[in-house]
Protein backbone atom coordinates (compact mmCIF):
# COMPACT_ATOMS: atom_id res chain seq x y z
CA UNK A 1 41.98 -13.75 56.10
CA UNK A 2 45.41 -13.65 57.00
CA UNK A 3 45.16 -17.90 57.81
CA UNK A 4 44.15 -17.90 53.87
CA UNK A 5 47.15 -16.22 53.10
CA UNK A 6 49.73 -18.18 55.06
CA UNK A 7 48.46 -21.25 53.20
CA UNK A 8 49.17 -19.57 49.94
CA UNK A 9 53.34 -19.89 51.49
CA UNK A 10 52.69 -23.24 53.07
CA UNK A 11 52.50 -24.89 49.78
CA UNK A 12 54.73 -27.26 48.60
CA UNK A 13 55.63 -29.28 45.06
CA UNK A 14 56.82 -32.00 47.55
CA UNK A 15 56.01 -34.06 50.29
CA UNK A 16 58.62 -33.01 52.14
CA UNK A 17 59.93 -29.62 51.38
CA UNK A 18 62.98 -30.20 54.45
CA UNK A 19 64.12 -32.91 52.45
CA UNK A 20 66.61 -30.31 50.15
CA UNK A 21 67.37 -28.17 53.37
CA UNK A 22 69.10 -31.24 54.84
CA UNK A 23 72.56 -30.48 56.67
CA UNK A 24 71.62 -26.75 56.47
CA UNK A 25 70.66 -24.41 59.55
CA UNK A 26 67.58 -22.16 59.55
CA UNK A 27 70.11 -19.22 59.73
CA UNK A 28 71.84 -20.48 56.81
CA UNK A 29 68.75 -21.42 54.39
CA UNK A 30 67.71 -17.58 55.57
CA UNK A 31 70.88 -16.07 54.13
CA UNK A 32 70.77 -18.60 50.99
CA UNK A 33 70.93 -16.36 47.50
CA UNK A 34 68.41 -18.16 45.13
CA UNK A 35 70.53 -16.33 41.95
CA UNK A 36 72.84 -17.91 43.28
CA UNK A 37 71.69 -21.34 43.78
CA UNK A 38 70.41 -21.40 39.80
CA UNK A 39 73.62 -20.36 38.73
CA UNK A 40 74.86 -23.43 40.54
CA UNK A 41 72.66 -25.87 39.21
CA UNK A 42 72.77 -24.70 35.98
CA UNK A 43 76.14 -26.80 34.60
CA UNK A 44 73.96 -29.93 36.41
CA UNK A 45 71.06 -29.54 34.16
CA UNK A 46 73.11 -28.57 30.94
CA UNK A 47 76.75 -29.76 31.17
CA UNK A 48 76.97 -29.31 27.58
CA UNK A 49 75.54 -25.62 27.70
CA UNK A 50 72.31 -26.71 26.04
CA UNK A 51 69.96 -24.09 27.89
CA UNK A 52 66.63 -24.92 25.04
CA UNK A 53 64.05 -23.89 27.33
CA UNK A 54 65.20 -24.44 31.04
CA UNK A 55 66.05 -20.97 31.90
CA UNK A 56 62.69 -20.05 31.99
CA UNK A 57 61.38 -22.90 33.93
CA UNK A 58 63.98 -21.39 36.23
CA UNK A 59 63.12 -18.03 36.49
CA UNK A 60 59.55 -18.99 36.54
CA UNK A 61 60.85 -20.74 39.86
CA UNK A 62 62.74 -17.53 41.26
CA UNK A 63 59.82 -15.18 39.84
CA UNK A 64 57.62 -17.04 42.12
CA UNK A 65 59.99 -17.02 44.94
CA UNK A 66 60.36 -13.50 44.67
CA UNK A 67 56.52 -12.75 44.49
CA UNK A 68 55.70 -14.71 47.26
CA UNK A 69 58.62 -12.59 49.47
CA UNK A 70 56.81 -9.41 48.34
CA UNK A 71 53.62 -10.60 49.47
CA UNK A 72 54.91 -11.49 52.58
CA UNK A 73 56.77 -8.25 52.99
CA UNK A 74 53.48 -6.36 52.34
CA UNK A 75 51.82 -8.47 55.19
CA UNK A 76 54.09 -6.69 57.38
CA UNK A 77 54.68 -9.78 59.95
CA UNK A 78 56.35 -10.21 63.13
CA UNK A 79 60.25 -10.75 62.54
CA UNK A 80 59.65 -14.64 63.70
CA UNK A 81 56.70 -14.86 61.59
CA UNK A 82 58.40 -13.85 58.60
CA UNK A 83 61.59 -15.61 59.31
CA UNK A 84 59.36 -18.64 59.56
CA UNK A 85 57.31 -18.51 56.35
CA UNK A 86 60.85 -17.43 54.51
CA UNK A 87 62.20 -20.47 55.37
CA UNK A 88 58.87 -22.63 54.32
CA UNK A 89 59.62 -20.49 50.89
CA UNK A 90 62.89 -20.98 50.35
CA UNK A 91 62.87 -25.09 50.98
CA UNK A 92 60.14 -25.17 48.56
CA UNK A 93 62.31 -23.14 45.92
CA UNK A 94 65.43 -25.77 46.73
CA UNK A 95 62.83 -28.17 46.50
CA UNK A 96 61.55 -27.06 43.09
CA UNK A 97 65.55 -26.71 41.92
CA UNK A 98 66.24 -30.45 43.56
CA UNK A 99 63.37 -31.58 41.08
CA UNK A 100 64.19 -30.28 38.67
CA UNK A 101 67.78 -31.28 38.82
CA UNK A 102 66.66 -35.23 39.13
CA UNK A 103 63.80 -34.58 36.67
CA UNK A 104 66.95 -33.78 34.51
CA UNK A 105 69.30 -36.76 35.72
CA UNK A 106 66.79 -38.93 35.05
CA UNK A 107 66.34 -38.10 31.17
């Protein structure tokens, strides 16, 4: 059961969830604040402060982020195991937020 589970974090809205995480150590992308990385992105997705919708396509992003820590949490893990599936979660919430950003560029 627990290789079912570790799936469940392996999962990815890209094909390449390192691609985001470029230029950034594991230590770093383990002490990255994802508040903190919306609030960033924010001004790229609205420079005019236009927020319509977004912000909850963003904390649907964190909520899941979030979530998926608590489950992992609950698993109780080895420090190394947890460090590692942390940092499979948090490229695929910069990866989600990279996305998103383009999706937005794009328009």
């Amino acid at each position: 059961m627990p290789e079912q589970n570790n799936k469940n974090f392996e999962e990815s809205n890209t094909d390449n969830p390192k691609e985001e995480a470029k230029g950034l150590s594991d230590e770093e992308l383990l002490n990255i604040d994802p508040y903190a990385k919306i609030q960033e992105i924010l001004p790229l997705i609205h420079p005019t402060g236009n927020v319509d919708h977004e912000p909850s396509s963003l904390m649907s992003y964190l909520n899941d982020y979030n979530l998926k820590i608590r489950m992992l949490k609950a698993q109780n893990p080895s420090p190394e195991e947890y460090n590692q599936q942390k940092l499979t979660l948090i490229r695929n919430f910069l990866n989600q937020l990279d996305n998103l950003v383009k999706s937005r560029q794009e328009r």
